[in-house]
Coordinates of C-alpha atoms in Angstrom, one line a residue:
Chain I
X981 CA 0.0 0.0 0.0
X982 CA 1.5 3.9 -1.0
X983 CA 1.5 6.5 0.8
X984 CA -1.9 7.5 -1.7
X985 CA -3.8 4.6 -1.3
X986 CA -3.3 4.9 2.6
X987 CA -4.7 8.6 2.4
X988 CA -7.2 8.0 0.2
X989 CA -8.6 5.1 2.9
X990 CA -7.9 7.7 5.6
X991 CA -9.5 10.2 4.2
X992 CA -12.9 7.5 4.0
X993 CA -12.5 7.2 7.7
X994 CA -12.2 11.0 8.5
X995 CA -15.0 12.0 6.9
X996 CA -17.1 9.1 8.3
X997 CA -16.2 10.1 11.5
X998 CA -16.3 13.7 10.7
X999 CA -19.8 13.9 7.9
X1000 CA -20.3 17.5 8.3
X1001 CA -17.7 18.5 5.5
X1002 CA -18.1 18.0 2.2
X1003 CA -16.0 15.8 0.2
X1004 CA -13.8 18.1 -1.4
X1005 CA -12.8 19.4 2.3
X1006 CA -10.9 16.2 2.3
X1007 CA -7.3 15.7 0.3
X1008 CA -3.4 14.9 1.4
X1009 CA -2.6 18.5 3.0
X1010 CA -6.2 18.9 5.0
X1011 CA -4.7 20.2 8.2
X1012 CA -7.0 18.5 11.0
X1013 CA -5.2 18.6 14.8
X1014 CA -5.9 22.5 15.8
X1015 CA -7.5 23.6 12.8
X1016 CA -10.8 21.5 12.6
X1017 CA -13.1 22.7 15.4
X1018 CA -14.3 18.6 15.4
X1019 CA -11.0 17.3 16.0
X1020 CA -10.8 16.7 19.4
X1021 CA -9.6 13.8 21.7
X1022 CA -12.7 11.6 21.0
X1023 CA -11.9 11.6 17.5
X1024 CA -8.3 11.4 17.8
X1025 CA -8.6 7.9 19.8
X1026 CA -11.7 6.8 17.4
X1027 CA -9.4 7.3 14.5
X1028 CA -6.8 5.3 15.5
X1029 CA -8.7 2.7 16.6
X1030 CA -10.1 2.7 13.2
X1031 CA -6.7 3.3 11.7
X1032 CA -5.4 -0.2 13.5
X1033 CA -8.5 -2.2 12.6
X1034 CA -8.1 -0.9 9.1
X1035 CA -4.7 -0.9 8.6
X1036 CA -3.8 -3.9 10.8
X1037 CA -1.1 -1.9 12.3
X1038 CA -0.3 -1.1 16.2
X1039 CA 0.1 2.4 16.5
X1040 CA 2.3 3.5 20.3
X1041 CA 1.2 5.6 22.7
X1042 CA 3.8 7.8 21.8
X1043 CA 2.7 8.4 18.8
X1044 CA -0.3 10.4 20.0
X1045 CA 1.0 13.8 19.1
X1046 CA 0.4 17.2 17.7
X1047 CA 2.9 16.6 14.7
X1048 CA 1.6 13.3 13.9
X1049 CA -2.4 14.4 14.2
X1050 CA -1.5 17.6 12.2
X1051 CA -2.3 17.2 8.6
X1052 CA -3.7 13.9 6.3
X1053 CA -0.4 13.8 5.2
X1054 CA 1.6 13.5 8.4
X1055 CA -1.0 11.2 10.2
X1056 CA -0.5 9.4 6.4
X1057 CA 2.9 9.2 6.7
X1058 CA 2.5 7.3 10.4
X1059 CA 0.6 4.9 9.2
X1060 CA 2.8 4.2 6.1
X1061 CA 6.0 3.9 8.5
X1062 CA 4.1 1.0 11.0
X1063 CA 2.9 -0.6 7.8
X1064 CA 6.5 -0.8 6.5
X1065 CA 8.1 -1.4 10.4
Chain B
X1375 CA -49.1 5.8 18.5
X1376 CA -48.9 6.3 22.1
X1377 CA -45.9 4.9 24.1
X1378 CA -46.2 2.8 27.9
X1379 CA -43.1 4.4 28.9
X1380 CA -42.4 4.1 32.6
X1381 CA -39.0 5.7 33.9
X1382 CA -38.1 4.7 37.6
X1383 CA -34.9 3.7 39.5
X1384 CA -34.6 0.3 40.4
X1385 CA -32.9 -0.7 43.8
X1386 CA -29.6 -1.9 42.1
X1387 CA -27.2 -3.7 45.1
X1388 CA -25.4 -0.8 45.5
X1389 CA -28.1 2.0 44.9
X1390 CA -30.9 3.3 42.5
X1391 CA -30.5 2.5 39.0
X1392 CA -32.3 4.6 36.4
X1393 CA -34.4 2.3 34.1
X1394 CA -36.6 3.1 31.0
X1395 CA -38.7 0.6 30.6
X1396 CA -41.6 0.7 27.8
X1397 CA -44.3 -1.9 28.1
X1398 CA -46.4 -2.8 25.1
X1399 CA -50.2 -3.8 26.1
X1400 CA -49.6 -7.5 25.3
X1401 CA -45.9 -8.8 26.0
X1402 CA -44.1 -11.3 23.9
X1403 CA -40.3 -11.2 25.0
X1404 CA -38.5 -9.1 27.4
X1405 CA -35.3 -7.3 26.0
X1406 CA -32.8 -5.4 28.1
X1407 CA -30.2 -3.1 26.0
X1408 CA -27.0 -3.2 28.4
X1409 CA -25.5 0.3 28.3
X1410 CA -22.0 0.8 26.7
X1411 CA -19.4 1.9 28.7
X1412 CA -18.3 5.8 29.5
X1413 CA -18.3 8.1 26.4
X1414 CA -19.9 5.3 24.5
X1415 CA -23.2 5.7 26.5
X1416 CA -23.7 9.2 25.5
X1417 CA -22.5 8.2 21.6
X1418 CA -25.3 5.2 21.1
X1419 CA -28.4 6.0 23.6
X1420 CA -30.4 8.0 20.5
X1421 CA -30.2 4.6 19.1
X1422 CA -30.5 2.6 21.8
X1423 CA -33.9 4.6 22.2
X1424 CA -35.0 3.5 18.7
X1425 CA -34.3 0.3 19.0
X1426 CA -36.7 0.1 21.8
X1427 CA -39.0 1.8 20.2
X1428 CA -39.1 -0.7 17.2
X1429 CA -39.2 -3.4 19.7
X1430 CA -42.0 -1.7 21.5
X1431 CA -44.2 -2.3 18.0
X1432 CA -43.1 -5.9 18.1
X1433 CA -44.5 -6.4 21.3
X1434 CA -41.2 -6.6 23.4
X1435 CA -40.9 -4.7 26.7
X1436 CA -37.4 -3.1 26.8
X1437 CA -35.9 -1.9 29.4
X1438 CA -32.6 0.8 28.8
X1439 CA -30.9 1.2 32.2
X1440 CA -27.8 3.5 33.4
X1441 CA -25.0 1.8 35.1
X1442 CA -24.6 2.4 38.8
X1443 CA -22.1 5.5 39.1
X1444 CA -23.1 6.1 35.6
X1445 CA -26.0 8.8 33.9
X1446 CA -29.1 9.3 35.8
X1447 CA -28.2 6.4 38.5
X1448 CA -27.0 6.7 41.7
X1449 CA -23.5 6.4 43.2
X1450 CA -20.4 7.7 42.2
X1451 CA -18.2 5.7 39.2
X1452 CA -15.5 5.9 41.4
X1453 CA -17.3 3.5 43.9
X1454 CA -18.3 1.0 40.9
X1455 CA -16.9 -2.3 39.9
X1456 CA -17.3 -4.6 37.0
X1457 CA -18.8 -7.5 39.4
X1458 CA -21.4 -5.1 40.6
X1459 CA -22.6 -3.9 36.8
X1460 CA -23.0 -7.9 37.0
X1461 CA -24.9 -8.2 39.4
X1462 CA -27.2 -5.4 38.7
X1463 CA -27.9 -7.4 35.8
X1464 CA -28.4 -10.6 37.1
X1465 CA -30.6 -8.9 39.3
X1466 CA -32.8 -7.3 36.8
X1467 CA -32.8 -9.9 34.8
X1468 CA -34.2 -12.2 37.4
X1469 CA -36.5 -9.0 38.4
X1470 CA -38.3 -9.8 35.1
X1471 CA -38.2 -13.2 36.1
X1472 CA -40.1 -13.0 38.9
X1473 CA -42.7 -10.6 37.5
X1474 CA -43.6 -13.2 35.2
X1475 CA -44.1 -16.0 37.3
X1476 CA -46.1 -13.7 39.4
X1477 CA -48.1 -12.2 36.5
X1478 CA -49.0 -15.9 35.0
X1479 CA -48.1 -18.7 37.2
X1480 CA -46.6 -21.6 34.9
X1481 CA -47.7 -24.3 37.5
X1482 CA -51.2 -22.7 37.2
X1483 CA -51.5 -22.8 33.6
X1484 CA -49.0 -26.0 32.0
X1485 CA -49.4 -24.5 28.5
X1486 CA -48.0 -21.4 29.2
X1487 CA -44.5 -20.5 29.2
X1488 CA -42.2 -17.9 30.5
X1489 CA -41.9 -15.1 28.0
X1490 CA -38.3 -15.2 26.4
X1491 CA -35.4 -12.4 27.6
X1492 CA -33.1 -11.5 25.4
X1493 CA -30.2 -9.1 26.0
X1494 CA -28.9 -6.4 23.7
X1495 CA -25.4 -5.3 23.5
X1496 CA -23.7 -2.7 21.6
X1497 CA -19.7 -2.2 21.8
X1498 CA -18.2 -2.2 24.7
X1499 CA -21.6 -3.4 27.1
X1500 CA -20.5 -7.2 25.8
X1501 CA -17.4 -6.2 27.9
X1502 CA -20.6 -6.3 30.8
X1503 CA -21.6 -9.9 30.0
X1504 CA -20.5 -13.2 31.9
X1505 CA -21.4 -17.3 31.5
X1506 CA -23.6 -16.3 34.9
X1507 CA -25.7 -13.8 32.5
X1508 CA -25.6 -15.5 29.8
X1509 CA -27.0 -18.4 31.2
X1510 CA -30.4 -16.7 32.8
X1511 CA -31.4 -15.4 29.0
X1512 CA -32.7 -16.8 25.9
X1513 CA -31.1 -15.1 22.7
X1514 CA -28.1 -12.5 22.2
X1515 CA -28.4 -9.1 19.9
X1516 CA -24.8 -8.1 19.6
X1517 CA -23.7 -5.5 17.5
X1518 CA -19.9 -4.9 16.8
X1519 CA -19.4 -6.4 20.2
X1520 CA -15.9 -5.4 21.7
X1521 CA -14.7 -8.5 24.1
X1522 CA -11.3 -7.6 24.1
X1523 CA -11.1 -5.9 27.4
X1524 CA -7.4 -4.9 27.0
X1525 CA -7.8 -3.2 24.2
X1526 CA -11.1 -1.2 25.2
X1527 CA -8.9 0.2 28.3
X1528 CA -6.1 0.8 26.2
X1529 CA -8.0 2.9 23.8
X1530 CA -10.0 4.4 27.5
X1531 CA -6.3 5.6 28.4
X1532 CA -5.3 7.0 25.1
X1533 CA -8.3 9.3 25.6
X1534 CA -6.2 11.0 28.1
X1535 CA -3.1 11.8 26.2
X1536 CA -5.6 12.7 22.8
X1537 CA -7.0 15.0 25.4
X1538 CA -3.8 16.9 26.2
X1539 CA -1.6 16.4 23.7
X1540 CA 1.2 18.4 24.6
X1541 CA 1.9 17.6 28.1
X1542 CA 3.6 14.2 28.8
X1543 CA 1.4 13.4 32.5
X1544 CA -2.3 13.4 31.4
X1545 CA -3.6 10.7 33.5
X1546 CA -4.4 12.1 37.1
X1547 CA -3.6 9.5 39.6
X1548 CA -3.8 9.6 43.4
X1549 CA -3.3 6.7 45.7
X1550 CA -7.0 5.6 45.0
X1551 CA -8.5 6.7 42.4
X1552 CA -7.6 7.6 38.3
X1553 CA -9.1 10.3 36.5
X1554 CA -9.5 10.0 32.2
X1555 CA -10.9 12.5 30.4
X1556 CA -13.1 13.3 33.6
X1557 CA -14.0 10.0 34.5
X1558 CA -13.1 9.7 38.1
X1559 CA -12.7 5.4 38.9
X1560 CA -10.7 3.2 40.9
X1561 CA -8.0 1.5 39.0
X1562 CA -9.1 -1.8 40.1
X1563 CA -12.4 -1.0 37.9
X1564 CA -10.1 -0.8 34.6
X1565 CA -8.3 -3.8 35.6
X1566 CA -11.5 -5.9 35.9
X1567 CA -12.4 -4.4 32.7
X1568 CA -9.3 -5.3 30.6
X1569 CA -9.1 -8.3 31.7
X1570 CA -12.7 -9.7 29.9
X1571 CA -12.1 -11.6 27.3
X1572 CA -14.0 -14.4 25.4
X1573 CA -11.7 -16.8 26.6
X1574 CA -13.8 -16.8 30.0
X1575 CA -16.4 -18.5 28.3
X1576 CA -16.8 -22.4 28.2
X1577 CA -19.3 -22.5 25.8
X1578 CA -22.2 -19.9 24.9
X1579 CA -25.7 -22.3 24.1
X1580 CA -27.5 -19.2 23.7
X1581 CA -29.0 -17.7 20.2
X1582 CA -26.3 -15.2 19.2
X1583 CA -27.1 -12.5 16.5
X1584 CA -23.7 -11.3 16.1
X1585 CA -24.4 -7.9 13.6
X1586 CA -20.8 -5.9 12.3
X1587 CA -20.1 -2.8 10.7
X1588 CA -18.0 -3.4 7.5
X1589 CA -17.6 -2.3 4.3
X1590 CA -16.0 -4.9 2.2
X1591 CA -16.1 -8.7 2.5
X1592 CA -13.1 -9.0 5.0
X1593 CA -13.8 -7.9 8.3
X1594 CA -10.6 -6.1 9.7
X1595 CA -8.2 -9.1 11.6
X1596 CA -8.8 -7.6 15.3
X1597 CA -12.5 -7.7 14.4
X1598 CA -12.6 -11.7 12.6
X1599 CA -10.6 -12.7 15.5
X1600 CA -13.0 -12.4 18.3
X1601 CA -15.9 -13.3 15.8
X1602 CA -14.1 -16.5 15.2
X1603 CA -13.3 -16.9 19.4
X1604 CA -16.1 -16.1 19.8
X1605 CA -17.6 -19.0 17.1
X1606 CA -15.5 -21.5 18.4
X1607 CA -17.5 -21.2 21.9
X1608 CA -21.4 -21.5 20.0
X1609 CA -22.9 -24.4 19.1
X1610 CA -23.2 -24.7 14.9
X1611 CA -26.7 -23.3 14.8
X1612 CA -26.5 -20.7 17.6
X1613 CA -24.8 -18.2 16.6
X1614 CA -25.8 -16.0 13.2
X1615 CA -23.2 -13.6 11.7
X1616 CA -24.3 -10.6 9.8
X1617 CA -22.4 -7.2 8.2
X1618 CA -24.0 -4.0 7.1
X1619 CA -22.7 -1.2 5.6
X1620 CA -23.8 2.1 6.8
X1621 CA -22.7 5.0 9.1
X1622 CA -20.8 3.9 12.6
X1623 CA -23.1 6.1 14.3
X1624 CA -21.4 6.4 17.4
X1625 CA -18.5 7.5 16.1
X1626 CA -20.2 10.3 14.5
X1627 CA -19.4 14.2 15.2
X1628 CA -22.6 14.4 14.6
X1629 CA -25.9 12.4 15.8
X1630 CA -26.8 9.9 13.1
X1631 CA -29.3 7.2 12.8
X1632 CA -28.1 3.4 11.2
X1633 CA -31.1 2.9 9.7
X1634 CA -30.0 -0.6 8.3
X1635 CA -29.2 -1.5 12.2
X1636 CA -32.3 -0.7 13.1
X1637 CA -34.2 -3.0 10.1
X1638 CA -31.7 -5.7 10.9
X1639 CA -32.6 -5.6 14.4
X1640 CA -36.0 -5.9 13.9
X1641 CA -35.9 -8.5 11.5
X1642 CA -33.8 -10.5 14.2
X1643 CA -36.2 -9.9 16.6
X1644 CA -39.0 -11.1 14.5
X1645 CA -37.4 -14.1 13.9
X1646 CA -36.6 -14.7 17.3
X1647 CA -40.4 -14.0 18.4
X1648 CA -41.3 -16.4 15.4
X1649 CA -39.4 -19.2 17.1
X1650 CA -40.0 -19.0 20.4
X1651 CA -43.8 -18.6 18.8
X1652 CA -43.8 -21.6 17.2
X1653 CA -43.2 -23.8 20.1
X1654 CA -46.4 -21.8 21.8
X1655 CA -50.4 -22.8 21.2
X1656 CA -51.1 -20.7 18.3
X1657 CA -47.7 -19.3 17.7
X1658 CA -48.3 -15.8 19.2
X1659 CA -48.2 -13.9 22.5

């Protein structure tokens, strides 16, 4: 799986979790952590419970951060990295 | 149409428990909807309330209760356990019991039979469930059932470091008690928690209606594991596995409705009151 396949499945889960954008809202540099009012803690830990059913991956604790949570593309990038580790 | 909704507390073992019970004029089962855990409560009761609305029309008195420490019951959380959620159930469950027997004696009538009870359990309210329960009830709603304790507390505790993100201590701890996310507990309620799993279960001889949110053929692995634990512990014809597609309502920003949870559920249920109907004089309540 690339890096656009995993951001286009992403993207699928944000804006499940998150319906009240339209779908153009959603692409690779959508910021989300801090700039999307919905983007709180309850979706942070939905997401990557989603994110580790969907991706079969095992995200770490220490991976909950600002930088990580910031844009489709970082939080993208995560997921590509525990895929490939 | 007009609804027989009663809303009482019940004297739980601990302390009042607030119940919603609506009782259609004739009664052919008795379903209770177990409550999901913490934020999950909040995120599914619009549909828990819908569900026992559909089931009102069926003829199935629900009942939709708080946990103690939890909602509109009494007691704090932080003086709650996992083994007295249990118990509240067992006790409510046998509190419908008793009503029957009391409302239609089976000795007085041999052709009669006690009304089935079925139990209905959404996320993390399987992690509620025991062999005691399941052994008082007749049939099994579950619907993307989490019985992986460990990993609901895990994802309980990452709620604390989403919710401050840029500090490193986000759990509050004192020698007693933990606080997440505002959720004031004793540790010792987690630990019960995380450590349900479906390997506590001999066997389940119950009808199972096991419904999961998917959207392709292939359930996610965390999700086919426990659905294939949880297999290997019902008889072949107990347990019925079904996917929809449609909205994972509770983990919506916004409050939606799973409309094809709510038709499957009341499909199952008419099947279920078919059953149990056929084995009755005249197949109907």
């Amino acid at each position: 799986m690339n890096l656009s396949q995993i951001s286009q499945q992403l993207i699928t889960l944000l804006s499940g979790i998150i319906p009240s954008y339209e779908k153009s809202f959603w692409h690779e540099q959508t910021e989300l952590f801090g700039a999307i009012a919905e983007f709180d803690s309850m979706v942070i830990v939905t997401l990557i419970g989603e994110i580790e059913e969907q991706f079969d991956v095992v995200l770490d604790d220490d991976d909950i951060s600002a930088e990580n949570f910031e844009s489709v593309a970082s939080l993208s990038q995560l997921i590509y990295d525990n895929i490939d580790g | 149409m007009m609804i027989n909704m009663t809303a009482k507390f019940y004297s739980g073992n601990a302390g009042p428990l607030f119940q919603l019970k609506r009782s259609p004029e004739n009664i052919c089962a008795y379903i209770i909807y177990v409550t999901p855990l913490f934020e999950q409560a909040n995120q599914t009761r619009h549909m828990q309330t819908r569900l026992a609305l559909n089931a009102y029309q069926l003829g199935v008195e629900s009942l939709i209760y708080d946990h103690y420490g939890c909602g509109d019951s009494g007691g704090e959380l932080s003086q709650a356990s996992l083994s007295l959620w249990q118990q509240d159930l067992i006790a409510q469950i046998n509190a419908i019991k008793a009503k029957m027997a009391q409302d239609v004696p089976f000795n007085a009538n041999p052709s009669s039979k006690p009304k089935p009870i079925y139990l209905s359990c959404l996320l993390s309210s399987a992690l509620v469930l025991n062999s005691d329960i399941i052994a008082l009830i007749d049939g099994l709603l579950l619907a993307q059932p989490e019985f992986n304790g460990k990993r609901f507390v895990q994802q309980f505790k990452r709620l604390a470091l989403a919710s401050n993100l840029t500090k490193t201590n986000n759990i509050e701890q004192n020698s007693t008690e933990i606080e997440i996310a505002g959720y004031v507990m004793q540790p010792s309620l987690l630990d019960e928690l995380s450590q349900q799993t479906l390997t506590q279960y001999e066997s389940i001889d119950k009808h199972c209606h096991w419904l999961e949110w998917s959207d392709s053929d292939q359930l996610p692995m965390a999700r086919a594991k426990q659905q294939q634990l949880f297999s290997t512990k019902s008889s072949d014809s107990s347990l019925t596995v079904s996917a929809i597609n449609d909205v994972k309502f509770w983990q919506s920003t916004e409050l939606t409705l799973s409309e094809k949870m709510l038709s499957f559920e009341e499909q199952t249920l008419r099947n279920l009151l078919k059953e149990a109907g056929s084995t009755e004089q005249g197949g109907s309540c």
